[in-house]
């Protein structure tokens, strides 16, 4: 089988060969383009999908059939909610969108040996730097030229917060030089996101950075200490800089937390206290607000797991959790044995995927590109990286 694989990879020239050689960087470029605009992001994602479909015959899915089968099962479960208890054209449209984005898993695990190339690593670093510069320029334009604007709705730092861990691909022989760049990058991002009224993005940025350091340095106890510090930092930023909601502790703990979360808690409570009639299949993809008139002022439920449960039922939620569990199943093993560049690649995409997960839980839900596409890509990288490296160790 190994000989057949080498033969297939050797035959993969042109578009297919280029696609397979840059499997680690192309999805990152796609998600970064969403910072410029949804139209550009959707166009590049479509181009990525076309290249992936063209390269499909060169990909080897035999060693990694489990996540592929689970993805297919998940899509079938989601499709059931589209037709039962009643068909919805809107739900079917979003199912097609989700299915196409889900192909990123197949295109990633089909490349049986993901290689981190020095040139690609430099591009990834420059992507994170370019996002920081672009976000600073956008924020400066609104603050100093327009002056009258609402940063929470007009400025979105989620792509920056999600891709911030890419800066850790910057390495030099002098470790102090790299460490100084990391600190400067994160401090500047912290300040910009604070003034952009981006509390969720702030948590994504800080938790992503903490996950990277804890995993790469094998100091998970630091992460346990960092989480409460990060939460306190976010609360301090909200109270001292953002101050977006007048907090009144006299209203009770629930109302205080609800105001602090920009009414997120109220939305989640409404969904949990008014569950779908059919617990197994839900109400259909992207239809939750139709059945929750009390929160009709929002477009979605701002929590990916509550949304999946409400819209695709318990079957969809269990299928989704199973897929994520399998993709991350080798995390403890990777924490112990990976070394060198393999460890750095794993830590970067793990922290970036966790940042996307935080964004999905606290804001964007499961339909947004960072969760339906990029997070799935990150966790697929972790799966294929550990499986290929463990297989190599067994051969040796």
mmCIF file of C-alpha atoms in Angstrom:
data_model
loop_
_atom_site.group_PDB
_atom_site.id
_atom_site.type_symbol
_atom_site.label_atom_id
_atom_site.label_comp_id
_atom_site.label_asym_id
_atom_site.label_seq_id
_atom_site.Cartn_x
_atom_site.Cartn_y
_atom_site.Cartn_z
ATOM 1 C CA UNK A 1 0.000 0.000 0.000
ATOM 2 C CA UNK A 2 2.891 2.346 0.759
ATOM 3 C CA UNK A 3 4.327 1.730 -2.726
ATOM 4 C CA UNK A 4 0.944 2.439 -4.320
ATOM 5 C CA UNK A 5 0.697 5.670 -2.344
ATOM 6 C CA UNK A 6 4.114 6.850 -3.479
ATOM 7 C CA UNK A 7 3.137 6.049 -7.043
ATOM 8 C CA UNK A 8 -0.097 8.022 -6.756
ATOM 9 C CA UNK A 9 1.655 11.025 -5.190
ATOM 10 C CA UNK A 10 4.297 10.864 -7.881
ATOM 11 C CA UNK A 11 1.601 10.990 -10.540
ATOM 12 C CA UNK A 12 -0.058 13.981 -8.857
ATOM 13 C CA UNK A 13 1.438 16.778 -10.917
ATOM 14 C CA UNK A 14 -0.019 20.074 -12.042
ATOM 15 C CA UNK A 15 -3.052 21.282 -10.097
ATOM 16 C CA UNK A 16 -3.407 18.047 -8.110
ATOM 17 C CA UNK A 17 0.250 17.989 -7.085
ATOM 18 C CA UNK A 18 0.180 21.669 -6.129
ATOM 19 C CA UNK A 19 -3.022 21.141 -4.132
ATOM 20 C CA UNK A 20 -1.578 18.207 -2.189
ATOM 21 C CA UNK A 21 1.769 19.890 -1.521
ATOM 22 C CA UNK A 22 0.055 22.928 0.011
ATOM 23 C CA UNK A 23 -2.689 21.131 1.943
ATOM 24 C CA UNK A 24 -1.710 22.954 5.148
ATOM 25 C CA UNK A 25 -1.871 26.471 3.770
ATOM 26 C CA UNK A 26 -4.734 26.657 1.255
ATOM 27 C CA UNK A 27 -7.650 26.479 3.753
ATOM 28 C CA UNK A 28 -5.910 29.135 5.857
ATOM 29 C CA UNK A 29 -5.728 31.472 2.857
ATOM 30 C CA UNK A 30 -9.424 30.832 2.205
ATOM 31 C CA UNK A 31 -10.549 31.685 5.739
ATOM 32 C CA UNK A 32 -8.234 34.712 5.904
ATOM 33 C CA UNK A 33 -9.886 36.101 2.760
ATOM 34 C CA UNK A 34 -13.183 36.367 4.659
ATOM 35 C CA UNK A 35 -11.626 39.310 6.501
ATOM 36 C CA UNK A 36 -11.749 41.263 3.225
ATOM 37 C CA UNK A 37 -15.306 40.216 2.446
ATOM 38 C CA UNK A 38 -17.709 37.289 2.374
ATOM 39 C CA UNK A 39 -17.866 37.389 -1.427
ATOM 40 C CA UNK A 40 -14.109 36.899 -1.763
ATOM 41 C CA UNK A 41 -14.090 34.212 0.917
ATOM 42 C CA UNK A 42 -16.918 32.241 -0.693
ATOM 43 C CA UNK A 43 -15.263 32.534 -4.110
ATOM 44 C CA UNK A 44 -11.905 31.238 -2.861
ATOM 45 C CA UNK A 45 -13.618 28.451 -0.947
ATOM 46 C CA UNK A 46 -15.388 27.396 -4.150
ATOM 47 C CA UNK A 47 -12.051 27.440 -5.996
ATOM 48 C CA UNK A 48 -10.514 25.336 -3.217
ATOM 49 C CA UNK A 49 -13.366 22.828 -3.471
ATOM 50 C CA UNK A 50 -12.975 22.559 -7.251
ATOM 51 C CA UNK A 51 -9.227 21.933 -6.908
ATOM 52 C CA UNK A 52 -9.929 19.365 -4.201
ATOM 53 C CA UNK A 53 -12.483 17.512 -6.306
ATOM 54 C CA UNK A 54 -10.046 17.490 -9.222
ATOM 55 C CA UNK A 55 -7.348 16.018 -6.947
ATOM 56 C CA UNK A 56 -9.655 13.488 -5.294
ATOM 57 C CA UNK A 57 -8.444 10.515 -7.363
ATOM 58 C CA UNK A 58 -4.893 11.073 -6.102
ATOM 59 C CA UNK A 59 -5.905 11.186 -2.430
ATOM 60 C CA UNK A 60 -5.588 8.053 -0.320
ATOM 61 C CA UNK A 61 -8.536 7.684 2.065
ATOM 62 C CA UNK A 62 -7.982 4.024 2.923
ATOM 63 C CA UNK A 63 -5.946 4.535 6.125
ATOM 64 C CA UNK A 64 -8.325 7.221 7.397
ATOM 65 C CA UNK A 65 -11.780 5.976 6.534
ATOM 66 C CA UNK A 66 -13.238 6.426 10.024
ATOM 67 C CA UNK A 67 -13.537 10.257 10.011
ATOM 68 C CA UNK A 68 -14.745 10.159 6.399
ATOM 69 C CA UNK A 69 -17.510 7.686 7.287
ATOM 70 C CA UNK A 70 -18.433 9.770 10.344
ATOM 71 C CA UNK A 71 -18.645 12.917 8.222
ATOM 72 C CA UNK A 72 -20.946 11.136 5.768
ATOM 73 C CA UNK A 73 -23.070 9.881 8.673
ATOM 74 C CA UNK A 74 -23.256 13.401 10.117
ATOM 75 C CA UNK A 75 -24.392 14.823 6.780
ATOM 76 C CA UNK A 76 -27.059 12.116 6.532
ATOM 77 C CA UNK A 77 -28.319 12.976 10.031
ATOM 78 C CA UNK A 78 -28.379 16.671 9.151
ATOM 79 C CA UNK A 79 -30.260 15.820 5.951
ATOM 80 C CA UNK A 80 -32.932 13.969 7.926
ATOM 81 C CA UNK A 81 -33.714 17.206 9.783
ATOM 82 C CA UNK A 82 -34.172 18.939 6.419
ATOM 83 C CA UNK A 83 -37.008 16.580 5.389
ATOM 84 C CA UNK A 84 -38.516 15.550 8.716
ATOM 85 C CA UNK A 85 -40.917 16.542 10.189
ATOM 86 C CA UNK A 86 -41.402 18.901 7.215
ATOM 87 C CA UNK A 87 -39.244 19.841 4.229
ATOM 88 C CA UNK A 88 -37.617 23.282 4.162
ATOM 89 C CA UNK A 89 -35.866 24.693 1.095
ATOM 90 C CA UNK A 90 -33.962 27.079 3.385
ATOM 91 C CA UNK A 91 -32.651 24.171 5.447
ATOM 92 C CA UNK A 92 -31.667 22.263 2.316
ATOM 93 C CA UNK A 93 -29.672 25.267 1.057
ATOM 94 C CA UNK A 94 -27.677 25.391 4.281
ATOM 95 C CA UNK A 95 -27.231 21.622 4.236
ATOM 96 C CA UNK A 96 -25.628 21.860 0.786
ATOM 97 C CA UNK A 97 -23.409 24.682 2.072
ATOM 98 C CA UNK A 98 -22.371 22.619 5.080
ATOM 99 C CA UNK A 99 -21.752 19.504 2.976
ATOM 100 C CA UNK A 100 -19.500 21.385 0.548
ATOM 101 C CA UNK A 101 -17.514 22.945 3.394
ATOM 102 C CA UNK A 102 -17.237 19.539 5.066
ATOM 103 C CA UNK A 103 -15.253 18.263 2.086
ATOM 104 C CA UNK A 104 -12.249 20.035 3.628
ATOM 105 C CA UNK A 105 -11.997 17.064 6.009
ATOM 106 C CA UNK A 106 -11.766 14.602 3.110
ATOM 107 C CA UNK A 107 -9.250 16.741 1.237
ATOM 108 C CA UNK A 108 -7.080 16.991 4.373
ATOM 109 C CA UNK A 109 -7.083 13.404 5.644
ATOM 110 C CA UNK A 110 -6.628 12.172 2.071
ATOM 111 C CA UNK A 111 -3.125 13.670 2.052
ATOM 112 C CA UNK A 112 -1.504 10.887 4.039
ATOM 113 C CA UNK A 113 1.644 12.858 4.849
ATOM 114 C CA UNK A 114 1.153 16.507 5.722
ATOM 115 C CA UNK A 115 4.462 18.313 5.390
ATOM 116 C CA UNK A 116 5.215 21.661 6.973
ATOM 117 C CA UNK A 117 7.224 23.587 4.383
ATOM 118 C CA UNK A 118 9.426 26.480 5.427
ATOM 119 C CA UNK A 119 8.097 28.684 2.623
ATOM 120 C CA UNK A 120 4.490 27.932 3.602
ATOM 121 C CA UNK A 121 5.274 28.629 7.248
ATOM 122 C CA UNK A 122 6.575 32.068 6.323
ATOM 123 C CA UNK A 123 3.393 32.743 4.353
ATOM 124 C CA UNK A 124 1.289 31.719 7.361
ATOM 125 C CA UNK A 125 3.210 34.131 9.578
ATOM 126 C CA UNK A 126 2.700 36.938 7.079
ATOM 127 C CA UNK A 127 -1.018 36.135 6.914
ATOM 128 C CA UNK A 128 -1.346 36.721 10.655
ATOM 129 C CA UNK A 129 0.707 39.923 10.442
ATOM 130 C CA UNK A 130 -1.319 41.164 7.448
ATOM 131 C CA UNK A 131 -4.554 40.519 9.349
ATOM 132 C CA UNK A 132 -3.258 42.537 12.289
ATOM 133 C CA UNK A 133 -2.234 45.434 10.038
ATOM 134 C CA UNK A 134 -5.540 45.276 8.161
ATOM 135 C CA UNK A 135 -7.561 45.228 11.373
ATOM 136 C CA UNK A 136 -5.583 48.154 12.799
ATOM 137 C CA UNK A 137 -6.094 50.131 9.578
ATOM 138 C CA UNK A 138 -9.827 49.407 9.544
ATOM 139 C CA UNK A 139 -10.188 50.390 13.180
ATOM 140 C CA UNK A 140 -8.155 53.563 12.640
ATOM 141 C CA UNK A 141 -10.329 54.522 9.676
ATOM 142 C CA UNK A 142 -13.498 54.191 11.725
ATOM 143 C CA UNK A 143 -12.087 55.942 14.796
ATOM 144 C CA UNK A 144 -10.296 58.880 13.195
ATOM 145 C CA UNK A 145 -12.182 59.468 9.934
ATOM 146 C CA UNK A 146 -15.776 58.320 10.401
ATOM 147 C CA UNK A 147 -15.690 58.855 14.184
ATOM 148 C CA UNK A 148 -19.393 58.006 14.541
ATOM 149 C CA UNK A 149 -19.682 54.216 14.353
ATOM 150 C CA UNK A 150 -20.585 51.143 16.396
ATOM 151 C CA UNK A 151 -17.513 48.881 16.589
ATOM 152 C CA UNK A 152 -19.422 45.805 17.796
ATOM 153 C CA UNK A 153 -21.362 45.585 14.520
ATOM 154 C CA UNK A 154 -19.096 47.309 11.993
ATOM 155 C CA UNK A 155 -15.691 45.863 12.938
ATOM 156 C CA UNK A 156 -15.149 42.098 13.149
ATOM 157 C CA UNK A 157 -11.944 40.798 14.670
ATOM 158 C CA UNK A 158 -12.934 37.122 14.689
ATOM 159 C CA UNK A 159 -10.692 36.137 11.763
ATOM 160 C CA UNK A 160 -7.726 37.868 13.425
ATOM 161 C CA UNK A 161 -8.419 36.146 16.749
ATOM 162 C CA UNK A 162 -8.815 32.752 15.057
ATOM 163 C CA UNK A 163 -5.631 32.954 12.983
ATOM 164 C CA UNK A 164 -3.467 34.710 15.594
ATOM 165 C CA UNK A 165 -1.685 31.429 16.579
ATOM 166 C CA UNK A 166 -0.140 31.315 13.091
ATOM 167 C CA UNK A 167 2.387 33.849 14.386
ATOM 168 C CA UNK A 168 4.022 30.964 16.294
ATOM 169 C CA UNK A 169 5.361 29.593 13.019
ATOM 170 C CA UNK A 170 7.865 32.460 13.198
ATOM 171 C CA UNK A 171 11.056 30.900 14.541
ATOM 172 C CA UNK A 172 14.658 31.999 14.651
ATOM 173 C CA UNK A 173 17.803 30.577 16.153
ATOM 174 C CA UNK A 174 17.648 33.301 18.772
ATOM 175 C CA UNK A 175 14.579 32.289 20.787
ATOM 176 C CA UNK A 176 14.381 35.717 22.476
ATOM 177 C CA UNK A 177 13.779 37.323 19.093
ATOM 178 C CA UNK A 178 10.801 35.070 18.380
ATOM 179 C CA UNK A 179 9.433 35.449 21.905
ATOM 180 C CA UNK A 180 9.565 39.243 21.603
ATOM 181 C CA UNK A 181 7.603 39.091 18.349
ATOM 182 C CA UNK A 182 4.963 36.834 19.909
ATOM 183 C CA UNK A 183 4.496 39.158 22.875
ATOM 184 C CA UNK A 184 4.347 42.275 20.709
ATOM 185 C CA UNK A 185 1.845 40.672 18.312
ATOM 186 C CA UNK A 186 -0.471 39.509 21.078
ATOM 187 C CA UNK A 187 -0.291 42.758 23.053
ATOM 188 C CA UNK A 188 -1.156 44.814 19.982
ATOM 189 C CA UNK A 189 -3.983 42.420 19.085
ATOM 190 C CA UNK A 190 -5.257 42.628 22.662
ATOM 191 C CA UNK A 191 -5.368 46.424 22.574
ATOM 192 C CA UNK A 192 -7.039 46.575 19.160
ATOM 193 C CA UNK A 193 -9.696 43.991 20.020
ATOM 194 C CA UNK A 194 -10.388 45.783 23.300
ATOM 195 C CA UNK A 195 -11.132 49.066 21.544
ATOM 196 C CA UNK A 196 -13.166 47.220 18.907
ATOM 197 C CA UNK A 197 -15.730 46.031 21.484
ATOM 198 C CA UNK A 198 -14.724 42.434 20.787
ATOM 199 C CA UNK A 199 -15.125 40.489 24.021
ATOM 200 C CA UNK A 200 -15.653 37.119 22.353
ATOM 201 C CA UNK A 201 -12.670 37.733 20.080
ATOM 202 C CA UNK A 202 -10.642 38.744 23.128
ATOM 203 C CA UNK A 203 -11.371 35.401 24.772
ATOM 204 C CA UNK A 204 -10.563 33.588 21.517
ATOM 205 C CA UNK A 205 -7.222 35.389 21.237
ATOM 206 C CA UNK A 206 -6.102 34.806 24.819
ATOM 207 C CA UNK A 207 -7.350 31.226 25.159
ATOM 208 C CA UNK A 208 -5.799 30.317 21.801
ATOM 209 C CA UNK A 209 -2.442 31.705 22.932
ATOM 210 C CA UNK A 210 -2.688 29.904 26.276
ATOM 211 C CA UNK A 211 -3.521 26.603 24.562
ATOM 212 C CA UNK A 212 -0.503 26.929 22.257
ATOM 213 C CA UNK A 213 1.967 27.655 25.042
ATOM 214 C CA UNK A 214 0.531 24.977 27.354
ATOM 215 C CA UNK A 215 0.649 22.280 24.676
ATOM 216 C CA UNK A 216 3.952 23.178 23.053
ATOM 217 C CA UNK A 217 5.796 23.583 26.372
ATOM 218 C CA UNK A 218 4.024 20.568 27.945
ATOM 219 C CA UNK A 219 2.731 22.741 30.783
ATOM 220 C CA UNK A 220 -1.009 22.104 30.901
ATOM 221 C CA UNK A 221 -1.076 23.269 34.515
ATOM 222 C CA UNK A 222 -0.317 26.750 33.169
ATOM 223 C CA UNK A 223 -3.517 26.609 31.117
ATOM 224 C CA UNK A 224 -5.578 25.810 34.220
ATOM 225 C CA UNK A 225 -4.092 28.883 35.870
ATOM 226 C CA UNK A 226 -4.487 31.023 32.739
ATOM 227 C CA UNK A 227 -8.236 30.453 32.245
ATOM 228 C CA UNK A 228 -9.426 32.434 35.310
ATOM 229 C CA UNK A 229 -6.848 35.140 34.549
ATOM 230 C CA UNK A 230 -8.194 35.403 30.989
ATOM 231 C CA UNK A 231 -11.783 35.665 32.233
ATOM 232 C CA UNK A 232 -10.828 38.381 34.728
ATOM 233 C CA UNK A 233 -8.958 40.220 31.963
ATOM 234 C CA UNK A 234 -12.023 40.098 29.701
ATOM 235 C CA UNK A 235 -14.234 41.409 32.519
ATOM 236 C CA UNK A 236 -11.755 44.192 33.254
ATOM 237 C CA UNK A 237 -11.618 45.200 29.593
ATOM 238 C CA UNK A 238 -15.402 45.256 29.430
ATOM 239 C CA UNK A 239 -15.664 47.391 32.551
ATOM 240 C CA UNK A 240 -12.825 49.810 31.822
ATOM 241 C CA UNK A 241 -12.810 50.149 28.014
ATOM 242 C CA UNK A 242 -15.850 48.643 26.325
ATOM 243 C CA UNK A 243 -18.530 49.247 28.976
ATOM 244 C CA UNK A 244 -21.111 48.127 26.423
ATOM 245 C CA UNK A 245 -23.809 47.188 28.922
ATOM 246 C CA UNK A 246 -24.720 49.078 32.111
ATOM 247 C CA UNK A 247 -24.300 46.333 34.683
ATOM 248 C CA UNK A 248 -26.559 46.356 37.722
ATOM 249 C CA UNK A 249 -25.840 43.647 40.278
ATOM 250 C CA UNK A 250 -29.118 44.438 42.066
ATOM 251 C CA UNK A 251 -31.036 42.683 39.255
ATOM 252 C CA UNK A 252 -29.669 39.289 40.259
ATOM 253 C CA UNK A 253 -26.902 37.033 38.973
ATOM 254 C CA UNK A 254 -28.783 35.847 35.876
ATOM 255 C CA UNK A 255 -29.592 39.367 34.683
ATOM 256 C CA UNK A 256 -26.042 40.519 35.430
ATOM 257 C CA UNK A 257 -24.557 37.679 33.384
ATOM 258 C CA UNK A 258 -27.174 38.208 30.680
ATOM 259 C CA UNK A 259 -26.219 41.868 30.307
ATOM 260 C CA UNK A 260 -22.544 40.974 30.375
ATOM 261 C CA UNK A 261 -23.062 38.434 27.577
ATOM 262 C CA UNK A 262 -25.057 40.908 25.439
ATOM 263 C CA UNK A 263 -28.269 38.945 26.062
ATOM 264 C CA UNK A 264 -26.688 35.641 24.962
ATOM 265 C CA UNK A 265 -27.808 33.953 28.181
ATOM 266 C CA UNK A 266 -31.411 34.949 27.505
ATOM 267 C CA UNK A 267 -31.230 33.446 24.010
ATOM 268 C CA UNK A 268 -29.794 30.151 25.258
ATOM 269 C CA UNK A 269 -32.309 29.926 28.101
ATOM 270 C CA UNK A 270 -35.174 30.521 25.664
ATOM 271 C CA UNK A 271 -33.963 27.683 23.424
ATOM 272 C CA UNK A 272 -33.443 25.260 26.320
ATOM 273 C CA UNK A 273 -36.805 26.006 27.940
ATOM 274 C CA UNK A 274 -38.692 25.773 24.626
ATOM 275 C CA UNK A 275 -37.142 22.682 23.003
ATOM 276 C CA UNK A 276 -38.152 21.431 19.543
ATOM 277 C CA UNK A 277 -41.188 19.171 19.353
ATOM 278 C CA UNK A 278 -39.106 16.404 17.817
ATOM 279 C CA UNK A 279 -36.093 15.822 20.050
ATOM 280 C CA UNK A 280 -34.418 13.454 17.584
ATOM 281 C CA UNK A 281 -34.447 15.511 14.363
ATOM 282 C CA UNK A 282 -34.955 19.110 15.512
ATOM 283 C CA UNK A 283 -36.632 21.855 13.495
ATOM 284 C CA UNK A 284 -34.319 21.988 10.475
ATOM 285 C CA UNK A 285 -31.060 23.765 9.711
ATOM 286 C CA UNK A 286 -31.190 27.533 10.155
ATOM 287 C CA UNK A 287 -34.843 27.508 11.272
ATOM 288 C CA UNK A 288 -34.481 27.850 15.052
ATOM 289 C CA UNK A 289 -35.487 31.516 15.166
ATOM 290 C CA UNK A 290 -38.753 30.703 13.363
ATOM 291 C CA UNK A 291 -39.768 28.643 16.405
ATOM 292 C CA UNK A 292 -38.461 31.073 19.050
ATOM 293 C CA UNK A 293 -40.386 34.336 18.585
ATOM 294 C CA UNK A 294 -39.065 35.728 21.871
ATOM 295 C CA UNK A 295 -35.555 35.982 20.396
ATOM 296 C CA UNK A 296 -36.527 36.886 16.834
ATOM 297 C CA UNK A 297 -34.298 39.988 17.072
ATOM 298 C CA UNK A 298 -31.244 37.765 16.412
ATOM 299 C CA UNK A 299 -30.368 35.709 13.332
ATOM 300 C CA UNK A 300 -29.192 32.595 15.153
ATOM 301 C CA UNK A 301 -28.701 31.184 18.647
ATOM 302 C CA UNK A 302 -25.051 32.247 19.100
ATOM 303 C CA UNK A 303 -23.992 28.812 20.388
ATOM 304 C CA UNK A 304 -23.018 26.036 18.007
ATOM 305 C CA UNK A 305 -23.955 23.100 20.252
ATOM 306 C CA UNK A 306 -27.346 24.502 21.255
ATOM 307 C CA UNK A 307 -27.975 25.319 17.590
ATOM 308 C CA UNK A 308 -27.033 21.839 16.396
ATOM 309 C CA UNK A 309 -29.268 20.268 19.033
ATOM 310 C CA UNK A 310 -32.205 22.582 18.322
ATOM 311 C CA UNK A 311 -31.976 22.423 14.534
ATOM 312 C CA UNK A 312 -30.793 18.843 13.875
ATOM 313 C CA UNK A 313 -31.895 17.147 17.076
ATOM 314 C CA UNK A 314 -30.118 14.754 19.385
ATOM 315 C CA UNK A 315 -29.086 12.618 16.413
ATOM 316 C CA UNK A 316 -27.259 15.517 14.782
ATOM 317 C CA UNK A 317 -25.623 16.572 18.057
ATOM 318 C CA UNK A 318 -24.412 13.049 18.859
ATOM 319 C CA UNK A 319 -23.095 12.627 15.317
ATOM 320 C CA UNK A 320 -21.233 15.941 15.518
ATOM 321 C CA UNK A 321 -19.725 15.226 18.944
ATOM 322 C CA UNK A 322 -18.622 11.770 17.779
ATOM 323 C CA UNK A 323 -16.825 13.236 14.763
ATOM 324 C CA UNK A 324 -15.027 15.849 16.886
ATOM 325 C CA UNK A 325 -14.104 13.206 19.482
ATOM 326 C CA UNK A 326 -12.546 10.949 16.831
ATOM 327 C CA UNK A 327 -10.583 13.812 15.254
ATOM 328 C CA UNK A 328 -9.159 14.735 18.679
ATOM 329 C CA UNK A 329 -8.827 11.177 19.989
ATOM 330 C CA UNK A 330 -5.021 11.155 19.765
ATOM 331 C CA UNK A 331 -4.565 14.465 21.593
ATOM 332 C CA UNK A 332 -3.139 12.912 24.813
ATOM 333 C CA UNK A 333 -0.732 10.768 22.763
ATOM 334 C CA UNK A 334 0.369 13.743 20.667
ATOM 335 C CA UNK A 335 0.966 15.768 23.836
ATOM 336 C CA UNK A 336 3.402 13.118 25.033
ATOM 337 C CA UNK A 337 5.337 12.056 21.929
ATOM 338 C CA UNK A 338 5.376 14.736 19.213
ATOM 339 C CA UNK A 339 8.614 16.692 18.904
ATOM 340 C CA UNK A 340 10.184 19.435 16.798
ATOM 341 C CA UNK A 341 8.251 20.897 13.880
ATOM 342 C CA UNK A 342 5.539 18.235 14.156
ATOM 343 C CA UNK A 343 4.806 19.466 17.665
ATOM 344 C CA UNK A 344 4.780 23.101 16.560
ATOM 345 C CA UNK A 345 2.379 22.387 13.681
ATOM 346 C CA UNK A 346 0.087 20.427 15.988
ATOM 347 C CA UNK A 347 0.152 23.140 18.664
ATOM 348 C CA UNK A 348 -0.557 25.933 16.160
ATOM 349 C CA UNK A 349 -3.545 24.252 14.533
ATOM 350 C CA UNK A 350 -4.846 22.942 17.855
ATOM 351 C CA UNK A 351 -4.839 26.427 19.383
ATOM 352 C CA UNK A 352 -6.313 27.952 16.223
ATOM 353 C CA UNK A 353 -9.042 25.293 16.170
ATOM 354 C CA UNK A 354 -9.824 25.917 19.839
ATOM 355 C CA UNK A 355 -10.096 29.656 19.127
ATOM 356 C CA UNK A 356 -12.593 28.877 16.350
ATOM 357 C CA UNK A 357 -14.464 26.579 18.745
ATOM 358 C CA UNK A 358 -14.731 29.375 21.339
ATOM 359 C CA UNK A 359 -16.075 31.677 18.631
ATOM 360 C CA UNK A 360 -18.678 29.077 17.683
ATOM 361 C CA UNK A 361 -19.777 28.529 21.278
ATOM 362 C CA UNK A 362 -20.041 32.198 22.260
ATOM 363 C CA UNK A 363 -21.138 33.829 19.017
ATOM 364 C CA UNK A 364 -21.154 32.471 15.475
ATOM 365 C CA UNK A 365 -22.773 29.037 15.754
ATOM 366 C CA UNK A 366 -22.081 26.026 13.530
ATOM 367 C CA UNK A 367 -22.914 27.519 10.109
ATOM 368 C CA UNK A 368 -20.265 30.258 10.113
ATOM 369 C CA UNK A 369 -17.157 29.566 7.948
ATOM 370 C CA UNK A 370 -14.817 29.482 10.952
ATOM 371 C CA UNK A 371 -16.685 26.493 12.411
ATOM 372 C CA UNK A 372 -18.192 24.628 9.452
ATOM 373 C CA UNK A 373 -14.959 24.935 7.424
ATOM 374 C CA UNK A 374 -11.862 26.146 9.263
ATOM 375 C CA UNK A 375 -12.344 24.412 12.620
ATOM 376 C CA UNK A 376 -13.045 21.145 10.808
ATOM 377 C CA UNK A 377 -9.844 21.666 8.817
ATOM 378 C CA UNK A 378 -7.767 22.316 11.955
ATOM 379 C CA UNK A 379 -9.025 19.203 13.732
ATOM 380 C CA UNK A 380 -8.501 17.145 10.560
ATOM 381 C CA UNK A 381 -4.865 18.316 10.517
ATOM 382 C CA UNK A 382 -4.471 17.084 14.093
ATOM 383 C CA UNK A 383 -5.959 13.708 13.185
ATOM 384 C CA UNK A 384 -3.819 13.085 10.114
ATOM 385 C CA UNK A 385 -0.662 14.445 11.765
ATOM 386 C CA UNK A 386 -0.839 12.098 14.739
ATOM 387 C CA UNK A 387 -1.901 9.074 12.681
ATOM 388 C CA UNK A 388 0.855 9.505 10.103
ATOM 389 C CA UNK A 389 3.552 10.118 12.730
ATOM 390 C CA UNK A 390 2.428 7.201 14.914
ATOM 391 C CA UNK A 391 2.391 4.933 11.838
ATOM 392 C CA UNK A 392 5.916 6.057 10.977
ATOM 393 C CA UNK A 393 7.090 5.215 14.512
ATOM 394 C CA UNK A 394 5.579 1.722 14.260
ATOM 395 C CA UNK A 395 7.382 1.121 10.951
ATOM 396 C CA UNK A 396 10.686 2.239 12.459
#
